């Protein structure tokens, strides 16, 4: 999961759905991890009309992964 800038540009220009992981700072100043799912809406000619993005909070999972890596 997660994309570098090249993957992002390629997916966006091709109109393919994709996922990325990102950290977002909240109003309280704390950062949390989110999984962003990017889904295009195409018109009848196959052109992207708009993008829909859904975010899922994955902060607890990322923290558990980081802890496991540190223990190993």
Short mmCIF file of N, CA and C in Angstrom, two decimals:
data_model
loop_
_atom_site.label_atom_id
_atom_site.label_comp_id
_atom_site.label_asym_id
_atom_site.label_seq_id
_atom_site.Cartn_x
_atom_site.Cartn_y
_atom_site.Cartn_z
N UNK A 1 0.85 -1.18 0.00
CA UNK A 1 0.00 0.00 0.00
C UNK A 1 0.88 1.23 0.00
N UNK A 2 0.33 2.33 -0.35
CA UNK A 2 1.09 3.56 -0.42
C UNK A 2 1.69 3.72 -1.79
N UNK A 3 1.76 4.93 -2.24
CA UNK A 3 2.28 5.21 -3.57
C UNK A 3 3.31 6.30 -3.50
N UNK A 4 4.32 6.20 -4.40
CA UNK A 4 5.19 7.36 -4.55
C UNK A 4 4.54 8.29 -5.56
N UNK A 5 5.14 9.44 -5.79
CA UNK A 5 4.52 10.43 -6.67
C UNK A 5 4.29 9.90 -8.07
N UNK A 6 5.19 9.09 -8.60
CA UNK A 6 5.04 8.54 -9.94
C UNK A 6 3.82 7.64 -10.04
N UNK A 7 3.62 6.77 -9.03
CA UNK A 7 2.44 5.89 -9.02
C UNK A 7 1.17 6.72 -8.94
N UNK A 8 1.18 7.75 -8.10
CA UNK A 8 0.01 8.62 -7.95
C UNK A 8 -0.36 9.23 -9.29
N UNK A 9 0.63 9.82 -9.97
CA UNK A 9 0.36 10.47 -11.25
C UNK A 9 -0.13 9.47 -12.29
N UNK A 10 0.47 8.29 -12.33
CA UNK A 10 0.07 7.27 -13.31
C UNK A 10 -1.36 6.81 -13.06
N UNK A 11 -1.72 6.55 -11.82
CA UNK A 11 -3.08 6.11 -11.50
C UNK A 11 -4.09 7.20 -11.77
N UNK A 12 -3.76 8.41 -11.40
CA UNK A 12 -4.68 9.53 -11.60
C UNK A 12 -4.93 9.77 -13.09
N UNK A 13 -3.87 9.76 -13.88
CA UNK A 13 -4.04 10.04 -15.30
C UNK A 13 -4.71 8.88 -16.04
N UNK A 14 -4.51 7.63 -15.57
CA UNK A 14 -5.14 6.49 -16.24
C UNK A 14 -6.58 6.29 -15.79
N UNK A 15 -6.97 6.93 -14.68
CA UNK A 15 -8.32 6.77 -14.16
C UNK A 15 -8.53 5.47 -13.41
N UNK A 16 -7.42 4.87 -12.92
CA UNK A 16 -7.51 3.63 -12.16
C UNK A 16 -7.68 3.91 -10.68
N UNK A 17 -8.47 3.07 -10.01
CA UNK A 17 -8.62 3.18 -8.57
C UNK A 17 -7.29 2.81 -7.91
N UNK A 18 -7.02 3.39 -6.75
CA UNK A 18 -5.79 3.06 -6.02
C UNK A 18 -5.95 3.43 -4.56
N UNK A 19 -4.99 2.98 -3.75
CA UNK A 19 -4.95 3.27 -2.32
C UNK A 19 -3.63 3.94 -1.98
N UNK A 20 -3.64 4.73 -0.92
CA UNK A 20 -2.42 5.32 -0.39
C UNK A 20 -2.57 5.47 1.12
N UNK A 21 -1.44 5.49 1.82
CA UNK A 21 -1.44 5.71 3.25
C UNK A 21 -0.86 7.09 3.50
N UNK A 22 -1.45 7.82 4.44
CA UNK A 22 -0.97 9.16 4.73
C UNK A 22 -1.18 9.50 6.19
N UNK A 23 -0.34 10.41 6.66
CA UNK A 23 -0.48 10.92 8.02
C UNK A 23 -1.12 12.29 7.93
N UNK A 24 -2.10 12.52 8.80
CA UNK A 24 -2.82 13.79 8.82
C UNK A 24 -2.73 14.37 10.23
N UNK A 25 -2.44 15.67 10.30
CA UNK A 25 -2.40 16.34 11.61
C UNK A 25 -3.76 16.90 11.92
N UNK A 26 -4.30 16.56 13.07
CA UNK A 26 -5.60 17.04 13.50
C UNK A 26 -5.49 18.42 14.14
N UNK A 27 -6.65 18.97 14.48
CA UNK A 27 -6.71 20.30 15.11
C UNK A 27 -5.97 20.32 16.44
N UNK A 28 -5.85 19.14 17.09
CA UNK A 28 -5.14 19.06 18.36
C UNK A 28 -3.62 19.00 18.19
N UNK A 29 -3.15 18.97 16.94
CA UNK A 29 -1.72 18.94 16.67
C UNK A 29 -1.13 17.54 16.57
N UNK A 30 -1.93 16.52 16.86
CA UNK A 30 -1.46 15.14 16.79
C UNK A 30 -1.67 14.57 15.40
N UNK A 31 -0.75 13.69 15.00
CA UNK A 31 -0.84 13.03 13.70
C UNK A 31 -1.48 11.66 13.84
N UNK A 32 -2.26 11.28 12.81
CA UNK A 32 -2.86 9.94 12.75
C UNK A 32 -2.69 9.42 11.33
N UNK A 33 -2.57 8.09 11.23
CA UNK A 33 -2.45 7.44 9.93
C UNK A 33 -3.83 7.13 9.36
N UNK A 34 -3.98 7.31 8.04
CA UNK A 34 -5.22 7.00 7.34
C UNK A 34 -4.91 6.23 6.06
N UNK A 35 -5.81 5.34 5.70
CA UNK A 35 -5.78 4.67 4.41
C UNK A 35 -6.76 5.41 3.52
N UNK A 36 -6.27 5.94 2.40
CA UNK A 36 -7.13 6.67 1.46
C UNK A 36 -7.39 5.78 0.26
N UNK A 37 -8.66 5.57 -0.06
CA UNK A 37 -9.05 4.80 -1.24
C UNK A 37 -9.60 5.78 -2.26
N UNK A 38 -8.94 5.86 -3.40
CA UNK A 38 -9.28 6.81 -4.46
C UNK A 38 -10.04 6.05 -5.55
N UNK A 39 -11.27 6.45 -5.81
CA UNK A 39 -12.10 5.78 -6.82
C UNK A 39 -12.64 6.79 -7.82
N UNK A 40 -12.39 6.54 -9.11
CA UNK A 40 -12.85 7.48 -10.13
C UNK A 40 -14.30 7.20 -10.55
N UNK A 41 -14.98 8.26 -10.96
CA UNK A 41 -16.30 8.15 -11.59
C UNK A 41 -16.10 8.54 -13.04
N UNK A 42 -16.39 7.61 -13.96
CA UNK A 42 -16.19 7.85 -15.38
C UNK A 42 -17.50 8.23 -16.07
N UNK A 43 -17.39 9.04 -17.12
CA UNK A 43 -18.57 9.35 -17.93
C UNK A 43 -18.74 8.25 -18.99
N UNK A 44 -19.72 8.38 -19.86
CA UNK A 44 -20.01 7.34 -20.84
C UNK A 44 -18.91 7.20 -21.90
N UNK A 45 -17.99 8.15 -21.95
CA UNK A 45 -16.85 8.07 -22.88
C UNK A 45 -15.59 7.54 -22.21
N UNK A 46 -15.71 7.19 -20.92
CA UNK A 46 -14.57 6.66 -20.18
C UNK A 46 -13.67 7.70 -19.56
N UNK A 47 -14.05 8.96 -19.67
CA UNK A 47 -13.27 10.04 -19.07
C UNK A 47 -13.63 10.17 -17.58
N UNK A 48 -12.64 10.50 -16.77
CA UNK A 48 -12.90 10.69 -15.35
C UNK A 48 -13.67 11.99 -15.16
N UNK A 49 -14.86 11.86 -14.53
CA UNK A 49 -15.66 13.05 -14.22
C UNK A 49 -15.27 13.63 -12.87
N UNK A 50 -15.03 12.74 -11.92
CA UNK A 50 -14.64 13.18 -10.58
C UNK A 50 -14.03 12.01 -9.83
N UNK A 51 -13.32 12.34 -8.78
CA UNK A 51 -12.71 11.33 -7.91
C UNK A 51 -13.42 11.32 -6.57
N UNK A 52 -13.65 10.14 -6.04
CA UNK A 52 -14.18 9.97 -4.69
C UNK A 52 -13.08 9.36 -3.84
N UNK A 53 -12.89 9.92 -2.65
CA UNK A 53 -11.85 9.43 -1.75
C UNK A 53 -12.48 9.11 -0.41
N UNK A 54 -12.25 7.89 0.04
CA UNK A 54 -12.72 7.46 1.36
C UNK A 54 -11.52 7.25 2.27
N UNK A 55 -11.60 7.76 3.49
CA UNK A 55 -10.50 7.61 4.45
C UNK A 55 -10.90 6.66 5.57
N UNK A 56 -9.98 5.78 5.93
CA UNK A 56 -10.15 4.88 7.06
C UNK A 56 -9.00 5.13 8.04
N UNK A 57 -9.32 5.33 9.30
CA UNK A 57 -8.31 5.56 10.32
C UNK A 57 -7.59 4.23 10.59
N UNK A 58 -6.29 4.20 10.31
CA UNK A 58 -5.49 2.99 10.52
C UNK A 58 -4.37 3.24 11.52
N UNK A 59 -4.52 4.26 12.35
CA UNK A 59 -3.46 4.66 13.26
C UNK A 59 -3.07 3.54 14.22
N UNK A 60 -4.04 2.87 14.81
CA UNK A 60 -3.73 1.79 15.76
C UNK A 60 -2.96 0.67 15.08
N UNK A 61 -3.36 0.32 13.85
CA UNK A 61 -2.67 -0.74 13.11
C UNK A 61 -1.23 -0.34 12.82
N UNK A 62 -1.01 0.92 12.38
CA UNK A 62 0.33 1.38 12.07
C UNK A 62 1.21 1.40 13.32
N UNK A 63 0.65 1.81 14.44
CA UNK A 63 1.42 1.83 15.69
C UNK A 63 1.81 0.41 16.11
N UNK A 64 0.88 -0.54 15.94
CA UNK A 64 1.18 -1.94 16.27
C UNK A 64 2.27 -2.49 15.35
N UNK A 65 2.23 -2.14 14.06
CA UNK A 65 3.26 -2.58 13.12
C UNK A 65 4.62 -2.01 13.51
N UNK A 66 4.65 -0.72 13.86
CA UNK A 66 5.90 -0.08 14.24
C UNK A 66 6.48 -0.72 15.52
N UNK A 67 5.61 -1.02 16.48
CA UNK A 67 6.04 -1.65 17.71
C UNK A 67 6.62 -3.03 17.44
N UNK A 68 5.97 -3.79 16.58
CA UNK A 68 6.44 -5.12 16.23
C UNK A 68 7.80 -5.06 15.55
N UNK A 69 7.98 -4.09 14.65
CA UNK A 69 9.27 -3.93 13.97
C UNK A 69 10.38 -3.58 14.96
N UNK A 70 10.07 -2.73 15.95
CA UNK A 70 11.06 -2.35 16.93
C UNK A 70 11.45 -3.52 17.82
N UNK A 71 10.45 -4.41 18.10
CA UNK A 71 10.73 -5.57 18.94
C UNK A 71 11.58 -6.59 18.21
N UNK A 72 11.45 -6.64 16.90
CA UNK A 72 12.24 -7.60 16.12
C UNK A 72 13.52 -6.94 15.76
#
